[in-house]
Amino acid sequence: MHAWAQRAVIIKGTVTNENGRPLPATTIRAKYSQTAVLSTAGGFSITVNHYPDSLFISHVGYKTISIRLQSDTAFLNIIMHPVDNALKDVVVNTGYQQVPKERATGSFDFIDNKTLNEQSGTNILQRLKGVANGVMFNPNIGNTDGLNIRGLSTINASQSVLIVVDNFIYEGNIANINPNDIESITVLKDAAATSIWGARAGNGVIVITTKKGHFGQALKIDATANTIIAGKPDLYSVPAISSSDYIDVEQFLYQKGFYSNDIFYSNYYHEALTPAVEIFLNRTNGLISAEDSAKQINALKAIDSRQQYDKYFNHAAITQQYSVNLRGGRQDIAYNFGADYDKTRDASAAPSHKINIHFGNTYRPVKNLQLNVSVYFTDSRAKSGQPSYSNPITINGRRVPYLAFADANGKPLPVNTGLLGSYTDTAGNGKLLNWKYYPLEDYKHQYSTTHIQEFIANAGISYKIIKDLSIDVKYQYQKQQTTQANMADTASYYTRNLINTYSQIDPETGVVNYIVPVGGILSTTNGYVESYNFRTQVSYNHNWGENNVTAIAGWETRQVDAHSDGNTLYGYTENPLSYTSIDPVNFYPLYTGGTGNIGSGSVLTHTLNRFVSIYANAAYTWKGKYVISGSLRKDASNIFGVSANDKWKPLWSAGAAWNISKESFYRSKLLPYLKVRLTYGYSGNVDLSRSAVPIELISTPDYYSSYYTSGRILTLNNPSLSWEKINMLNIGLDFSSLKNIVSGSVEYYHKKGTNLYGPSFYDYTTYGLRHS
């Protein structure tokens, strides 16, 4: 027997999962000392009075661990690993804290990595479709990505959902986020879930958590290579009016005078009419016979634009994806590295490719202290493709179903999109450039390119002050640079049309004076967005008896600096590299009638938004059955008015939950898990384009209204400008069957928006157009 065999020793330690989250109610049992305890909030203290001895650590859904104790063992950091195919606890991430879903009062949807990987697409939004309740996709002007959570919350402000990546608001293009880098997504839907994000959360919040290494994890390598070939879009899947019926409608409307205004502009400015209306007009004017008119109309009725698009512009989309991810760790360090490459050609033959590189490290130099850093880089490039049926060629804005792009021999045919064909046939008597638009050829001479680079650096320090209290300090820097170029060479219809429109032919010599120089037109725009985020947060998590309290409180500051510049070059050539200066101000007679100026094509903008916020959130759980929660947040910003920033009107929420299935009277085998939730609270919505201070637009002399520089007030002083307020009541019922084969929720919510942005009356005699 060893000399120290009967000496009582107290062994302390922590128990966490692979993500570093404490695992309360873990059983720690000493084999020979015959003592056992349950961990509380991941911590434990057990007395061992017999050596040698071993500890057995067990938790439902995790592999049991055996640790042989040494004579000098005093503290243990124990990391539990889930049993293969075991049902893991669902932990939702709000961006500020991680909460077990069974203790949450709010409405969340959790999408794990497995579910995301079952979907296809290089864009995370493509993989969200159909997998999250209440999340819909409907692109529109106010919401270009189409993402919508629980319907509209605003009328005139942005309808975009707030995107959070690794605890901070994401200011870039969501297409840059690679789905293969994502560990999980949490959708925050009701006020209790979203109010912690304050004045930006009214449209809902999506919290994205990227993959990370874990302490004590063996090296894990994931590599994927996918090729996805999608069939050509079925242009006939949506019923559409036939060409014959459409022309019959046009004829009826023509006879009723519906096109009188179009015909007026056609006579004076030679604007194009649809082919059928032009035939009707020629017949009315006696330019063609009734027989010729009928023959031409019958020829148009035989054309189906869908067949033309399908033959020349509709293709099978091809996506290639390659990804590698390495992650692992030791007891004091966790690391991850990933690289992804995507290459796509869509249905309009538009090519694009994207490269993502990221790495991260978490280091635990001493007990209770963690340091982490991560870097994310994206480079994506895209080029426009061919015309598509979803964005069709139009005749002066009118979509017609009988356009033909080639004759029976495949020879390209012109489409008169802007000017009458009869006019462009003879305009200039051969001295002007060809004024016809050929869809089969034009896309080869006019195209756009987009190049996006994004860099994100994230650093944080976490220190456990005492057993249940910790402090976190986080900082993130994000920069996105977007370069867009639109090139139209001399052969493109856009360039030829602009050159001809401003051309002047000397009636005596026949010499053409080109106001717009002959050559290509190159328009470039550069956009830069930089954001700085800093957050300090204190977290508290305490268990005693059958009670649990979790709370967080903190403050954060954020700055978003966005600026852009653009320019247009005329007479542009690449070899030799040159361009020609133009007169952007003066007005010139247009060849088609009227006057106009070319414009500089220059753009210069700068927006600086600053935000300061304080927040708090707390929840109390008793017996694992009853939960109450509440949150407060106050936001201030340079875009809000002085009065709004001075007033103490925080956004708040309150909630309660009852886990019925843990009651002694509940013994259902059909639904072993049943929980009721009730929440009510407020979140906000901000239009970052608005200003609380007056804005005046200074304009150069206008040919039509004034020969003087003019000033016009666009925005009046509004010291009360604030966020839109969205309040929501939510009642939810969560359930699951035996072994979680079937699970789900039934929810009722009522959402109401107040203080919405919109027009209001003011004194036009005081605030009107004025000249200086």
Tab-separated table of C-alpha atoms in Angstrom, residues 74-423:
chain	number	residue	atom	x	y	z
A	74	ALA	CA	-5.500	18.674	-8.543
A	75	PHE	CA	-7.428	20.110	-11.524
A	76	LEU	CA	-8.816	18.551	-14.705
A	77	ASN	CA	-10.095	20.100	-17.947
A	78	ILE	CA	-12.363	17.406	-19.354
A	79	ILE	CA	-13.661	17.580	-22.936
A	80	MET	CA	-16.571	15.300	-23.813
A	81	HIS	CA	-17.071	13.927	-27.327
A	82	PRO	CA	-20.536	12.984	-28.609
A	83	VAL	CA	-21.444	9.385	-29.277
A	84	ASP	CA	-21.637	8.632	-32.987
A	85	ASN	CA	-25.135	9.189	-34.360
A	86	ALA	CA	-26.323	10.356	-30.955
A	87	LEU	CA	-28.835	13.183	-30.815
A	88	LYS	CA	-26.869	16.253	-29.771
A	89	ASP	CA	-28.258	19.087	-27.688
A	90	VAL	CA	-29.367	21.912	-29.929
A	91	VAL	CA	-27.657	25.136	-28.915
A	92	VAL	CA	-28.801	28.314	-30.637
A	93	ASN	CA	-26.415	31.208	-31.132
A	94	THR	CA	-27.827	34.724	-30.840
A	95	GLY	CA	-24.531	36.375	-31.781
A	96	TYR	CA	-24.055	37.435	-28.150
A	97	GLN	CA	-24.470	34.141	-26.322
A	98	GLN	CA	-25.181	30.468	-26.840
A	99	VAL	CA	-28.427	29.183	-25.346
A	100	PRO	CA	-29.685	25.573	-25.151
A	101	LYS	CA	-32.866	25.569	-27.184
A	102	GLU	CA	-34.780	23.790	-24.434
A	103	ARG	CA	-34.113	26.786	-22.152
A	104	ALA	CA	-34.917	29.441	-24.775
A	105	THR	CA	-38.153	31.428	-24.703
A	106	GLY	CA	-37.696	32.999	-28.131
A	107	SER	CA	-38.492	31.676	-31.582
A	108	PHE	CA	-35.411	30.199	-33.249
A	109	ASP	CA	-34.705	27.934	-36.193
A	110	PHE	CA	-31.447	25.985	-36.050
A	111	ILE	CA	-29.874	24.606	-39.242
A	112	ASP	CA	-26.855	22.395	-38.682
A	113	ASN	CA	-23.984	21.584	-41.027
A	114	LYS	CA	-25.524	18.291	-42.103
A	115	THR	CA	-28.742	19.955	-43.246
A	116	LEU	CA	-26.815	22.662	-45.123
A	117	ASN	CA	-24.717	20.066	-46.930
A	118	GLU	CA	-27.856	18.289	-48.112
A	119	GLN	CA	-28.628	21.390	-50.197
A	120	SER	CA	-26.715	22.545	-53.271
A	121	GLY	CA	-25.439	25.927	-54.375
A	122	THR	CA	-22.406	28.183	-54.000
A	123	ASN	CA	-24.468	30.826	-52.197
A	124	ILE	CA	-25.614	30.318	-48.618
A	125	LEU	CA	-29.026	31.775	-49.479
A	126	GLN	CA	-29.520	29.017	-52.048
A	127	ARG	CA	-29.022	26.442	-49.303
A	128	LEU	CA	-31.451	28.121	-46.915
A	129	LYS	CA	-34.434	27.787	-49.228
A	130	GLY	CA	-36.978	25.370	-47.854
A	131	VAL	CA	-35.058	24.414	-44.691
A	132	ALA	CA	-36.077	27.197	-42.266
A	133	ASN	CA	-39.633	27.948	-41.161
A	134	GLY	CA	-40.813	31.487	-41.788
A	135	VAL	CA	-37.946	32.244	-44.174
A	136	MET	CA	-39.124	33.220	-47.650
A	137	PHE	CA	-37.436	34.429	-50.816
A	138	ASN	CA	-39.020	37.153	-52.913
A	139	PRO	CA	-36.518	39.535	-54.598
A	140	ASN	CA	-37.728	43.114	-54.969
A	141	ILE	CA	-36.422	46.658	-55.089
A	142	GLY	CA	-36.148	47.067	-51.337
A	143	ASN	CA	-34.659	43.627	-50.784
A	144	THR	CA	-32.399	42.548	-53.623
A	145	ASP	CA	-31.373	39.216	-52.095
A	146	GLY	CA	-35.046	38.344	-51.632
A	147	LEU	CA	-34.608	37.043	-48.080
A	148	ASN	CA	-37.606	37.690	-45.864
A	149	ILE	CA	-38.433	36.506	-42.330
A	150	ARG	CA	-42.068	36.504	-41.268
A	151	GLY	CA	-43.226	38.982	-43.889
A	152	LEU	CA	-42.641	42.714	-44.259
A	153	SER	CA	-41.765	44.922	-41.308
A	154	THR	CA	-41.365	48.199	-43.181
A	155	ILE	CA	-42.696	50.075	-46.192
A	156	ASN	CA	-40.074	52.666	-47.142
A	157	ALA	CA	-36.938	51.477	-45.321
A	158	SER	CA	-34.662	48.594	-46.237
A	159	GLN	CA	-36.342	45.193	-46.084
A	160	SER	CA	-33.051	43.290	-45.855
A	161	VAL	CA	-32.526	40.793	-43.051
A	162	LEU	CA	-29.659	41.487	-40.633
A	163	ILE	CA	-26.801	39.038	-41.265
A	164	VAL	CA	-24.443	38.212	-38.383
A	165	VAL	CA	-21.259	36.197	-38.936
A	166	ASP	CA	-19.229	34.979	-35.964
A	167	ASN	CA	-20.886	37.398	-33.517
A	168	PHE	CA	-20.630	40.593	-35.606
A	169	ILE	CA	-22.880	42.287	-38.182
A	170	TYR	CA	-21.751	41.386	-41.692
A	171	GLU	CA	-21.581	44.453	-43.968
A	172	GLY	CA	-20.482	42.745	-47.194
A	173	ASN	CA	-22.042	40.779	-50.023
A	174	ILE	CA	-23.546	37.605	-48.590
A	175	ALA	CA	-22.570	35.749	-51.775
A	176	ASN	CA	-18.969	35.933	-50.510
A	177	ILE	CA	-19.731	33.602	-47.605
A	178	ASN	CA	-18.854	30.053	-48.592
A	179	PRO	CA	-21.445	27.468	-47.461
A	180	ASN	CA	-18.708	24.867	-46.931
A	181	ASP	CA	-17.197	27.045	-44.189
A	182	ILE	CA	-20.399	27.186	-42.134
A	183	GLU	CA	-20.949	25.056	-39.056
A	184	SER	CA	-24.504	26.171	-38.283
A	185	ILE	CA	-27.108	28.876	-38.836
A	186	THR	CA	-29.584	30.240	-36.307
A	187	VAL	CA	-32.598	32.212	-37.529
A	188	LEU	CA	-33.942	34.681	-34.949
A	189	LYS	CA	-37.609	35.362	-35.592
A	190	ASP	CA	-39.494	36.896	-32.670
A	191	ALA	CA	-38.836	39.908	-30.438
A	192	ALA	CA	-37.252	37.874	-27.615
A	193	ALA	CA	-34.747	36.500	-30.101
A	194	THR	CA	-34.044	39.639	-32.145
A	195	SER	CA	-34.360	42.502	-29.636
A	196	ILE	CA	-30.803	41.966	-28.402
A	197	TRP	CA	-29.736	43.348	-31.825
A	198	GLY	CA	-31.817	46.463	-31.284
A	199	ALA	CA	-32.524	49.008	-34.006
A	200	ARG	CA	-31.269	46.833	-36.887
A	201	ALA	CA	-33.258	43.663	-36.144
A	202	GLY	CA	-36.798	44.519	-37.193
A	203	ASN	CA	-36.598	42.443	-40.378
A	204	GLY	CA	-35.251	39.394	-38.548
A	205	VAL	CA	-31.724	38.158	-37.912
A	206	ILE	CA	-29.679	35.294	-39.345
A	207	VAL	CA	-26.679	34.285	-37.230
A	208	ILE	CA	-23.979	32.326	-39.058
A	209	THR	CA	-21.325	30.371	-37.174
A	210	THR	CA	-18.281	29.228	-39.144
A	211	LYS	CA	-16.309	26.031	-38.573
A	212	LYS	CA	-13.658	26.068	-35.862
A	213	GLY	CA	-11.186	23.751	-34.241
A	214	HIS	CA	-11.768	22.436	-30.710
A	215	PHE	CA	-9.523	21.780	-27.765
A	216	GLY	CA	-8.392	18.182	-27.536
A	217	GLN	CA	-9.645	17.330	-31.019
A	218	ALA	CA	-7.592	15.067	-33.243
A	219	LEU	CA	-6.738	16.466	-36.658
A	220	LYS	CA	-9.788	16.232	-38.897
A	221	ILE	CA	-9.580	16.770	-42.640
A	222	ASP	CA	-12.660	17.319	-44.780
A	223	ALA	CA	-12.266	17.473	-48.557
A	224	THR	CA	-15.048	17.733	-51.094
A	225	ALA	CA	-15.257	17.986	-54.857
A	226	ASN	CA	-18.633	18.494	-56.505
A	227	THR	CA	-19.799	19.060	-60.035
A	228	ILE	CA	-23.428	20.072	-60.407
A	229	ILE	CA	-25.060	20.171	-63.820
A	230	ALA	CA	-28.512	21.712	-63.902
A	231	GLY	CA	-30.741	21.180	-66.888
A	232	LYS	CA	-31.726	24.083	-69.080
A	233	PRO	CA	-34.518	26.153	-67.525
A	234	ASP	CA	-37.903	25.108	-68.871
A	235	LEU	CA	-39.168	28.270	-70.535
A	236	TYR	CA	-42.567	26.664	-71.094
A	237	SER	CA	-43.191	25.765	-67.431
A	238	VAL	CA	-45.076	29.022	-66.808
A	239	PRO	CA	-48.167	29.477	-68.996
A	240	ALA	CA	-47.874	32.517	-71.263
A	241	ILE	CA	-50.102	34.178	-73.820
A	242	SER	CA	-49.465	32.968	-77.351
A	243	SER	CA	-48.064	35.278	-80.015
A	244	SER	CA	-51.287	35.024	-81.983
A	245	ASP	CA	-53.469	36.038	-79.021
A	246	TYR	CA	-51.046	38.788	-78.015
A	247	ILE	CA	-51.159	40.336	-81.482
A	248	ASP	CA	-54.958	40.108	-81.477
A	249	VAL	CA	-54.949	42.091	-78.212
A	250	GLU	CA	-52.551	44.636	-79.729
A	251	GLN	CA	-54.867	45.036	-82.713
A	252	PHE	CA	-57.879	45.577	-80.434
A	253	LEU	CA	-55.986	48.189	-78.383
A	254	TYR	CA	-54.700	49.890	-81.546
A	255	GLN	CA	-58.241	50.280	-82.837
A	256	LYS	CA	-59.246	51.838	-79.483
A	257	GLY	CA	-56.425	54.415	-79.667
A	258	PHE	CA	-54.365	52.893	-76.834
A	259	TYR	CA	-51.089	53.469	-78.702
A	260	SER	CA	-51.766	57.103	-79.661
A	261	ASN	CA	-49.100	58.421	-77.297
A	262	ASP	CA	-46.542	55.886	-78.569
A	263	ILE	CA	-47.324	56.842	-82.149
A	264	PHE	CA	-46.872	60.528	-81.318
A	265	TYR	CA	-43.320	59.935	-80.022
A	266	SER	CA	-42.681	57.653	-82.956
A	267	ASN	CA	-43.591	60.393	-85.429
A	268	TYR	CA	-41.524	63.122	-83.763
A	269	TYR	CA	-38.634	61.232	-82.173
A	270	HIS	CA	-38.674	58.018	-84.239
A	271	GLU	CA	-39.144	55.854	-81.141
A	272	ALA	CA	-39.757	52.185	-81.880
A	273	LEU	CA	-43.172	50.589	-81.925
A	274	THR	CA	-43.767	46.886	-81.474
A	275	PRO	CA	-43.591	45.092	-84.854
A	276	ALA	CA	-47.349	44.429	-84.925
A	277	VAL	CA	-48.313	48.015	-84.048
A	278	GLU	CA	-45.889	49.306	-86.672
A	279	ILE	CA	-47.604	47.101	-89.279
A	280	PHE	CA	-51.056	48.359	-88.203
A	281	LEU	CA	-49.815	51.961	-88.495
A	282	ASN	CA	-48.289	51.382	-91.933
A	283	ARG	CA	-51.576	49.890	-93.100
A	284	THR	CA	-53.521	52.891	-91.700
A	285	ASN	CA	-51.167	55.300	-93.483
A	286	GLY	CA	-51.542	53.391	-96.748
A	287	LEU	CA	-47.865	52.403	-96.893
A	288	ILE	CA	-48.728	48.700	-97.325
A	289	SER	CA	-51.714	46.840	-98.706
A	290	ALA	CA	-54.178	44.833	-96.665
A	291	GLU	CA	-52.713	41.674	-98.214
A	292	ASP	CA	-49.159	42.627	-97.202
A	293	SER	CA	-50.354	43.575	-93.732
A	294	ALA	CA	-52.075	40.224	-93.219
A	295	LYS	CA	-49.028	38.341	-94.523
A	296	GLN	CA	-46.668	40.170	-92.178
A	297	ILE	CA	-48.985	39.731	-89.196
A	298	ASN	CA	-49.334	35.987	-89.851
A	299	ALA	CA	-45.557	35.704	-90.010
A	300	LEU	CA	-45.282	37.353	-86.578
A	301	LYS	CA	-47.954	35.060	-85.124
A	302	ALA	CA	-45.865	32.060	-86.119
A	303	ILE	CA	-42.910	33.240	-83.997
A	304	ASP	CA	-42.476	32.136	-80.383
A	305	SER	CA	-39.772	34.068	-78.531
A	306	ARG	CA	-39.382	31.209	-76.057
A	307	GLN	CA	-38.215	28.967	-78.867
A	308	GLN	CA	-35.729	31.646	-79.937
A	309	TYR	CA	-34.379	32.126	-76.402
A	310	ASP	CA	-34.218	28.380	-75.836
A	311	LYS	CA	-32.290	27.808	-79.060
A	312	TYR	CA	-29.735	30.599	-78.804
A	313	PHE	CA	-29.501	31.796	-75.200
A	314	ASN	CA	-30.609	28.994	-72.856
A	315	HIS	CA	-27.966	26.637	-71.485
A	316	ALA	CA	-27.394	24.013	-68.838
A	317	ALA	CA	-25.777	25.578	-65.766
A	318	ILE	CA	-22.555	24.004	-64.487
A	319	THR	CA	-21.126	24.480	-61.003
A	320	GLN	CA	-17.815	23.072	-59.797
A	321	GLN	CA	-16.920	23.201	-56.103
A	322	TYR	CA	-13.669	22.181	-54.420
A	323	SER	CA	-13.136	22.506	-50.677
A	324	VAL	CA	-10.641	21.408	-48.032
A	325	ASN	CA	-10.888	22.033	-44.300
A	326	LEU	CA	-8.425	21.075	-41.561
A	327	ARG	CA	-9.183	21.488	-37.872
A	328	GLY	CA	-8.071	20.079	-34.575
A	329	GLY	CA	-6.383	20.984	-31.320
A	330	ARG	CA	-4.569	20.068	-28.165
A	331	GLN	CA	-5.482	20.830	-24.576
A	332	ASP	CA	-4.216	24.411	-24.905
A	333	ILE	CA	-4.748	25.263	-28.579
A	334	ALA	CA	-7.392	24.792	-31.278
A	335	TYR	CA	-6.898	25.582	-34.944
A	336	ASN	CA	-8.640	25.452	-38.291
A	337	PHE	CA	-7.752	26.192	-41.905
A	338	GLY	CA	-9.929	26.079	-44.983
A	339	ALA	CA	-9.704	26.826	-48.685
A	340	ASP	CA	-12.490	26.750	-51.266
A	341	TYR	CA	-12.747	27.283	-55.001
A	342	ASP	CA	-16.018	27.646	-56.897
A	343	LYS	CA	-16.455	27.932	-60.640
A	344	THR	CA	-19.833	28.520	-62.250
A	345	ARG	CA	-21.396	29.055	-65.643
A	346	ASP	CA	-25.072	29.889	-65.337
A	347	ALA	CA	-27.972	29.361	-67.729
A	348	SER	CA	-27.082	32.542	-69.654
A	349	ALA	CA	-23.455	31.348	-70.059
A	350	ALA	CA	-22.238	33.986	-67.577
A	351	PRO	CA	-18.980	32.751	-65.978
A	352	SER	CA	-17.857	33.384	-62.400
A	353	HIS	CA	-15.354	32.005	-59.940
A	354	LYS	CA	-14.613	32.545	-56.279
A	355	ILE	CA	-11.748	31.739	-53.915
A	356	ASN	CA	-12.133	31.624	-50.116
A	357	ILE	CA	-9.261	31.217	-47.657
A	358	HIS	CA	-9.649	31.318	-43.900
A	359	PHE	CA	-7.840	30.268	-40.769
A	360	GLY	CA	-8.350	30.644	-37.047
A	361	ASN	CA	-6.622	29.841	-33.768
A	362	THR	CA	-7.792	29.728	-30.183
A	363	TYR	CA	-5.076	29.624	-27.545
A	364	ARG	CA	-5.403	28.935	-23.823
A	365	PRO	CA	-2.063	30.079	-22.333
A	366	VAL	CA	-3.160	29.811	-18.698
A	367	LYS	CA	-6.169	28.591	-16.806
A	368	ASN	CA	-9.355	30.638	-17.422
A	369	LEU	CA	-7.839	32.715	-20.252
A	370	GLN	CA	-8.527	32.231	-23.975
A	371	LEU	CA	-7.175	34.204	-26.915
A	372	ASN	CA	-8.577	33.786	-30.397
A	373	VAL	CA	-7.877	35.223	-33.824
A	374	SER	CA	-9.321	34.471	-37.246
A	375	VAL	CA	-8.806	35.791	-40.767
A	376	TYR	CA	-11.106	35.401	-43.760
A	377	PHE	CA	-10.282	36.362	-47.358
A	378	THR	CA	-12.473	36.179	-50.459
A	379	ASP	CA	-11.756	36.966	-54.108
A	380	SER	CA	-14.606	36.605	-56.588
A	381	ARG	CA	-14.910	37.553	-60.243
A	382	ALA	CA	-17.911	37.461	-62.535
A	383	LYS	CA	-18.711	38.418	-66.119
A	384	SER	CA	-22.057	39.023	-67.787
A	385	GLY	CA	-23.443	36.478	-70.208
A	386	GLN	CA	-26.042	36.386	-72.951
A	387	PRO	CA	-29.575	37.811	-72.943
A	388	SER	CA	-31.956	35.689	-70.872
A	389	TYR	CA	-35.669	34.991	-70.968
A	390	SER	CA	-35.991	36.141	-67.336
A	391	ASN	CA	-34.520	39.537	-68.289
A	392	PRO	CA	-35.866	39.813	-71.823
A	393	ILE	CA	-35.182	42.139	-74.716
A	394	THR	CA	-37.962	44.726	-74.952
A	395	ILE	CA	-39.325	47.197	-77.485
A	396	ASN	CA	-39.242	50.567	-75.709
A	397	GLY	CA	-39.933	48.774	-72.441
A	398	ARG	CA	-42.665	46.491	-73.832
A	399	ARG	CA	-42.159	42.738	-73.720
A	400	VAL	CA	-43.550	40.930	-76.755
A	401	PRO	CA	-43.660	37.158	-77.324
A	402	TYR	CA	-42.825	37.171	-81.055
A	403	LEU	CA	-39.234	38.395	-81.354
A	404	ALA	CA	-36.972	36.517	-83.772
A	405	PHE	CA	-33.188	36.611	-83.424
A	406	ALA	CA	-32.213	34.712	-86.576
A	407	ASP	CA	-33.734	33.690	-89.908
A	408	ALA	CA	-34.218	30.121	-91.124
A	409	ASN	CA	-30.551	29.942	-92.144
A	410	GLY	CA	-29.295	31.135	-88.769
A	411	LYS	CA	-28.381	34.612	-89.997
A	412	PRO	CA	-28.715	37.198	-87.187
A	413	LEU	CA	-31.774	39.430	-87.431
A	414	PRO	CA	-32.075	42.941	-85.967
A	415	VAL	CA	-34.545	43.842	-83.221
A	416	ASN	CA	-35.734	47.450	-83.154
A	417	THR	CA	-35.546	48.058	-79.428
A	418	GLY	CA	-35.261	51.857	-79.351
A	419	LEU	CA	-35.881	53.339	-82.802
A	420	LEU	CA	-38.145	52.508	-85.710
A	421	GLY	CA	-36.617	50.104	-88.190
A	422	SER	CA	-37.860	52.230	-91.076
A	423	TYR	CA	-35.969	55.188	-89.596
